[in-house]
Amino acid sequence: MIETDSKGAGFSDALVRSIRSNWIVIALAVVFIVVLVVTLPAFFQSNNLLNVGRQSAIVGVIAIGMTFVILTGGIDLSVGSILALSGVTMAMLVNAGWMIGSAVAAALTAGLVVGVVNGIGVAVLKIQPFIMTLATMVAITGLSLRVTDGGPQQFNNSDFTFQLMGSGGVFGIPGPLIIFVAVAITGIFVLRNLTFGRFLYAIGGSIEAACLSGVRTTRTLVVAYSISGLTAALAGVMTASRIGTGDPTAGSLANLDAITAVVIGGTSLMGGVGGAGGTVFGAVLLAVLSNVMNLVGISPFDQQIVKGAVIVAAVLLAVKATRRKLNPRAVSGNRFLGTPTRDTAETVGAVTNSP
């Protein structure tokens, strides 16, 4: 009984810390919802809410993988290009007569390979993440355009697998939303409970201190970028399955949307602070914003302006989070969103010195 009560108290404390650390974002979300209830009741219709979930899925899946990279203090600009490459790869292989499972596996492998290349460039060759992933972004975009001669690759997406990952669902729940939830739960579990997740926070806090504590920083960074590439490829498969086309120009703004979702969710661009739970909130908030603008008839061009303002606001929130991190009186962690609550060096030392 005492152990159960202590666990309950621990969760309650974590929830309170989470609210205190992210009260600005939470307050804005509450105000936004109240305004929607009063001015736009059509938003809360079940079909529209499911549509919001479907819209959040693509960016959300990418953003979960991006969270792993940003937690280390890095960035991955190549996710949009990986999305396009995986969709093109799957479409071309299906048209070539490959079995659906093999085509999907090949598309995911393509994204994984690009992620490994990014990780090797950052961790082994010591290239700045911005430069390394920018280079792969340009190269992969060129490769996608080259193999398709710059044109979309249509394929038959009537199979159940494509329907599930694209426009279909299970018991009325959109398939992409189910995939997003599964990826999010996995990401939250890894960051909160596995040694690998602790290592990501340690590297983001100080890669030098992490090395001295025994963290295998090279391997951890390569795996982090590999996960980012894999989730981007999964998003590409989902996108192609939905529209029945592998488009080499798809995902042109996916990297910015994913980064925005991560930052809105409380993950610092400096690394070491944040978690996948907040990223889920950021992705859903972006989808809600886009959906509302569509419902009120805002033009797509004006929507880009609004999204630009949201990115600026997200960066300002990230700066605030970084200052809070550097403040010795700040909360040391945020378990609710996936951040370790103990001091990073103490945690890493305990992990690496354990039998």
XYZ file of C-alpha atoms in Angstrom:
355
model
C 0.000 0.000 0.000
C 2.820 2.381 0.892
C 4.585 1.626 -2.387
C 1.388 2.266 -4.358
C 0.804 5.560 -2.570
C 4.380 6.661 -3.235
C 3.999 5.891 -6.935
C 0.762 7.867 -7.061
C 2.377 10.775 -5.261
C 5.335 10.658 -7.635
C 3.076 10.877 -10.659
C 1.122 13.744 -9.083
C 4.323 15.650 -8.401
C 5.485 15.057 -11.976
C 2.165 16.318 -13.308
C 2.416 19.482 -11.191
C 5.973 20.106 -12.398
C 4.861 19.592 -15.980
C 2.058 22.145 -15.643
C 4.366 24.664 -14.009
C 7.040 24.204 -16.665
C 4.636 24.540 -19.582
C 1.943 26.798 -18.164
C 2.209 29.340 -20.993
C 1.523 26.780 -23.715
C -1.217 25.122 -21.660
C -2.904 28.467 -20.964
C -2.823 29.416 -24.633
C -4.306 26.051 -25.572
C -7.127 26.444 -23.041
C -7.942 29.932 -24.322
C -7.856 28.642 -27.882
C -10.292 25.818 -27.068
C -12.682 28.182 -25.298
C -12.689 30.483 -28.320
C -13.415 27.504 -30.569
C -16.334 26.383 -28.415
C -17.902 29.833 -28.626
C -17.183 30.787 -32.219
C -16.735 27.532 -34.145
C -18.879 24.669 -32.790
C -18.474 22.789 -36.092
C -14.903 22.076 -35.064
C -16.086 19.630 -32.388
C -18.053 17.407 -34.739
C -16.756 13.839 -34.583
C -15.809 13.669 -38.262
C -13.804 16.881 -38.004
C -12.008 15.743 -34.853
C -11.017 12.507 -36.581
C -9.788 14.575 -39.497
C -7.630 16.603 -37.108
C -6.177 13.352 -35.789
C -5.415 12.212 -39.314
C -3.784 15.559 -40.133
C -1.593 15.444 -37.038
C -0.361 11.919 -37.742
C 2.166 12.618 -40.514
C 3.878 15.538 -38.794
C 3.564 13.786 -35.442
C 5.371 10.634 -36.580
C 8.216 12.702 -38.017
C 8.332 14.904 -34.928
C 8.707 11.950 -32.554
C 11.872 10.904 -34.385
C 13.019 14.524 -34.535
C 12.668 14.720 -30.745
C 15.382 12.090 -30.325
C 17.774 14.194 -32.418
C 16.952 17.572 -30.890
C 17.357 16.169 -27.383
C 21.031 15.600 -28.242
C 21.399 19.236 -29.306
C 21.252 18.345 -33.011
C 18.834 18.940 -35.867
C 17.647 16.936 -38.866
C 16.717 18.967 -41.932
C 16.578 15.917 -44.200
C 13.297 14.438 -42.929
C 11.209 16.023 -45.697
C 13.497 14.622 -48.378
C 13.446 11.211 -46.708
C 9.637 11.350 -46.719
C 9.666 11.927 -50.480
C 12.326 9.273 -51.112
C 10.497 6.555 -49.178
C 7.204 7.312 -50.927
C 8.857 7.231 -54.338
C 10.721 4.031 -53.485
C 7.572 2.229 -52.393
C 5.564 3.396 -55.410
C 8.218 2.350 -57.921
C 8.712 -1.051 -56.324
C 4.977 -1.757 -56.197
C 4.730 -0.838 -59.876
C 7.680 -3.138 -60.549
C 5.744 -6.084 -59.145
C 7.181 -6.295 -55.633
C 5.026 -7.630 -52.825
C 3.542 -4.880 -50.690
C 5.380 -5.927 -47.540
C 8.715 -6.007 -49.341
C 8.100 -2.608 -50.948
C 7.209 -1.041 -47.603
C 10.248 -2.623 -45.943
C 12.518 -1.315 -48.709
C 11.073 2.185 -48.315
C 11.647 2.131 -44.565
C 15.164 0.789 -45.086
C 15.950 3.666 -47.439
C 15.047 6.166 -44.737
C 16.994 4.210 -42.135
C 20.108 4.228 -44.333
C 19.921 7.999 -44.793
C 19.566 8.363 -41.036
C 22.650 6.216 -40.468
C 24.594 8.373 -42.937
C 23.502 11.487 -41.057
C 24.530 9.932 -37.764
C 27.956 8.901 -39.050
C 28.527 12.371 -40.466
C 27.635 14.019 -37.152
C 29.120 11.546 -34.676
C 32.149 10.166 -36.541
C 33.121 12.864 -39.021
C 32.182 15.632 -36.556
C 30.215 17.619 -39.135
C 27.767 20.119 -37.683
C 24.246 18.584 -37.697
C 22.796 21.548 -39.580
C 25.375 21.227 -42.371
C 25.308 17.434 -42.524
C 21.539 17.096 -42.723
C 21.282 20.053 -45.101
C 23.678 18.255 -47.443
C 21.709 15.017 -47.301
C 18.476 16.952 -47.780
C 19.755 18.412 -51.044
C 21.291 15.135 -52.200
C 18.236 13.006 -51.423
C 15.926 15.511 -53.088
C 18.066 15.324 -56.205
C 18.068 11.525 -56.066
C 14.271 11.377 -55.802
C 13.870 13.721 -58.767
C 16.482 11.810 -60.762
C 14.945 8.343 -60.415
C 11.456 9.656 -61.220
C 12.509 12.123 -63.941
C 10.842 14.765 -61.807
C 7.352 13.284 -62.060
C 5.013 11.613 -59.538
C 4.784 7.824 -59.480
C 1.185 6.644 -59.224
C 0.365 3.148 -57.949
C -2.650 1.091 -56.926
C -3.299 1.832 -53.259
C -6.521 -0.174 -52.923
C -4.857 -2.912 -50.853
C -5.858 -3.090 -47.192
C -2.318 -2.286 -46.048
C -2.240 0.960 -48.004
C -5.769 1.812 -46.910
C -4.845 1.299 -43.263
C -1.757 3.490 -43.497
C -3.439 6.094 -45.666
C -7.116 6.948 -45.919
C -8.649 3.952 -44.135
C -9.039 3.004 -40.510
C -10.167 0.501 -37.916
C -13.589 0.813 -36.229
C -13.866 4.362 -37.475
C -10.451 5.428 -36.148
C -8.080 6.641 -38.900
C -5.182 4.271 -39.549
C -2.554 7.057 -39.571
C -3.760 8.166 -36.130
C -3.341 4.620 -34.813
C 0.206 4.529 -36.178
C 0.947 7.943 -34.658
C -0.295 6.824 -31.244
C 1.809 3.658 -31.422
C 4.942 5.602 -32.399
C 4.288 8.191 -29.687
C 3.841 5.582 -26.951
C 7.046 3.884 -28.059
C 8.949 7.168 -28.060
C 7.697 8.163 -24.619
C 8.580 4.737 -23.213
C 12.095 4.782 -24.675
C 12.897 8.268 -23.407
C 11.451 7.692 -19.957
C 12.523 4.135 -19.182
C 15.457 2.939 -21.289
C 19.151 3.619 -20.803
C 19.334 4.846 -24.392
C 16.865 7.620 -23.549
C 18.958 8.699 -20.563
C 21.990 8.843 -22.793
C 20.214 11.202 -25.192
C 19.505 13.639 -22.359
C 23.085 13.333 -21.146
C 24.515 14.149 -24.572
C 22.169 17.112 -24.910
C 23.216 18.402 -21.487
C 26.943 18.105 -22.192
C 28.502 15.684 -24.623
C 31.883 16.046 -22.897
C 30.423 15.162 -19.515
C 28.544 12.278 -21.105
C 31.782 10.897 -22.566
C 33.519 11.163 -19.191
C 30.577 9.347 -17.595
C 31.037 6.409 -19.935
C 28.245 7.128 -22.436
C 28.943 5.722 -25.904
C 28.162 9.002 -27.595
C 29.035 7.934 -31.140
C 26.737 4.936 -31.152
C 23.968 6.846 -29.380
C 24.056 9.694 -31.904
C 24.034 7.326 -34.870
C 21.016 5.506 -33.446
C 19.216 8.812 -32.759
C 19.602 10.002 -36.364
C 18.678 6.527 -37.608
C 15.421 6.704 -35.662
C 14.717 10.121 -37.176
C 15.286 8.741 -40.668
C 13.096 5.709 -39.964
C 10.151 7.748 -38.677
C 10.437 10.126 -41.647
C 10.358 7.121 -43.991
C 7.290 5.777 -42.181
C 5.606 9.147 -42.691
C 6.517 8.940 -46.380
C 4.884 5.525 -46.683
C 1.775 6.874 -44.966
C 1.651 9.912 -47.254
C 2.072 7.871 -50.439
C -0.507 5.320 -49.263
C -3.056 8.056 -48.689
C -2.769 9.720 -52.099
C -1.722 6.684 -54.153
C 1.311 8.545 -55.468
C 5.008 8.690 -54.704
C 5.763 12.391 -55.132
C 9.457 13.416 -55.275
C 8.511 16.926 -54.160
C 6.408 15.859 -51.170
C 7.426 16.908 -47.678
C 9.051 20.183 -48.664
C 7.982 21.806 -45.373
C 7.847 18.654 -43.264
C 11.125 19.458 -41.520
C 9.889 22.874 -40.384
C 6.538 21.490 -39.220
C 8.256 18.720 -37.266
C 10.747 21.079 -35.624
C 7.919 23.449 -34.717
C 5.927 20.620 -33.122
C 8.947 19.530 -31.096
C 9.707 23.048 -29.864
C 6.071 23.854 -29.048
C 6.063 20.660 -26.990
C 8.787 22.030 -24.731
C 11.927 20.409 -26.130
C 14.830 22.855 -26.120
C 16.796 23.337 -29.335
C 19.888 23.397 -27.127
C 19.224 19.784 -26.156
C 18.815 17.957 -22.872
C 15.306 19.239 -22.041
C 11.934 18.000 -23.283
C 10.275 14.769 -24.282
C 8.029 12.933 -26.718
C 4.862 13.622 -24.729
C 5.179 17.332 -25.358
C 5.889 16.671 -29.024
C 2.535 14.904 -29.353
C 0.856 17.997 -27.942
C 2.756 20.228 -30.374
C 1.805 18.136 -33.395
C -1.870 18.085 -32.430
C -1.845 21.837 -31.798
C -0.431 22.479 -35.281
C -3.106 20.259 -36.826
C -5.829 22.054 -34.884
C -4.493 25.414 -36.046
C -4.485 24.333 -39.692
C -7.954 22.816 -39.402
C -9.415 25.949 -37.834
C -7.918 28.163 -40.523
C -9.463 25.918 -43.177
C -12.856 26.032 -41.484
C -12.897 29.826 -41.288
C -11.784 30.143 -44.913
C -8.268 31.527 -44.513
C -6.352 31.187 -47.770
C -3.388 28.757 -47.948
C -1.035 31.692 -48.519
C -2.160 33.455 -45.356
C -1.902 30.159 -43.487
C 1.809 30.065 -44.258
C 2.170 33.511 -42.717
C 0.396 32.352 -39.570
C 2.564 29.246 -39.365
C 5.646 31.444 -39.684
C 4.462 33.470 -36.706
C 3.881 30.235 -34.788
C 7.456 29.147 -35.519
C 8.778 32.453 -34.143
C 6.631 32.053 -31.037
C 7.853 28.471 -30.645
C 11.485 29.580 -30.807
C 10.815 32.235 -28.168
C 9.337 29.551 -25.945
C 12.430 27.423 -26.606
C 14.675 30.277 -25.491
C 12.611 30.604 -22.331
C 12.993 26.891 -21.706
C 16.755 27.126 -22.208
C 17.023 29.950 -19.700
C 14.977 27.895 -17.264
C 17.405 25.027 -17.808
C 20.401 27.229 -17.028
C 18.743 28.638 -13.905
C 20.062 26.720 -10.900
C 16.675 27.097 -9.201
C 14.811 25.641 -12.162
C 13.082 22.302 -12.022
C 15.647 19.637 -12.817
C 13.341 17.629 -15.009
C 9.914 16.877 -16.322
C 8.936 13.257 -15.991
C 5.443 13.805 -17.352
C 6.837 14.890 -20.706
C 9.648 12.370 -20.562
C 12.549 14.385 -19.063
C 14.579 12.674 -16.332
C 13.934 14.218 -12.928
C 17.363 13.494 -11.472
C 20.535 15.309 -12.270
C 21.912 14.131 -15.618
C 25.410 13.328 -14.431
C 24.062 11.445 -11.413
C 21.678 9.464 -13.598
C 24.292 8.606 -16.212
C 26.787 7.676 -13.519
C 24.289 5.353 -11.922
C 23.459 3.732 -15.268
C 27.018 3.257 -16.448
C 28.280 2.009 -13.082
C 25.455 -0.488 -12.574
C 26.375 -4.190 -12.932
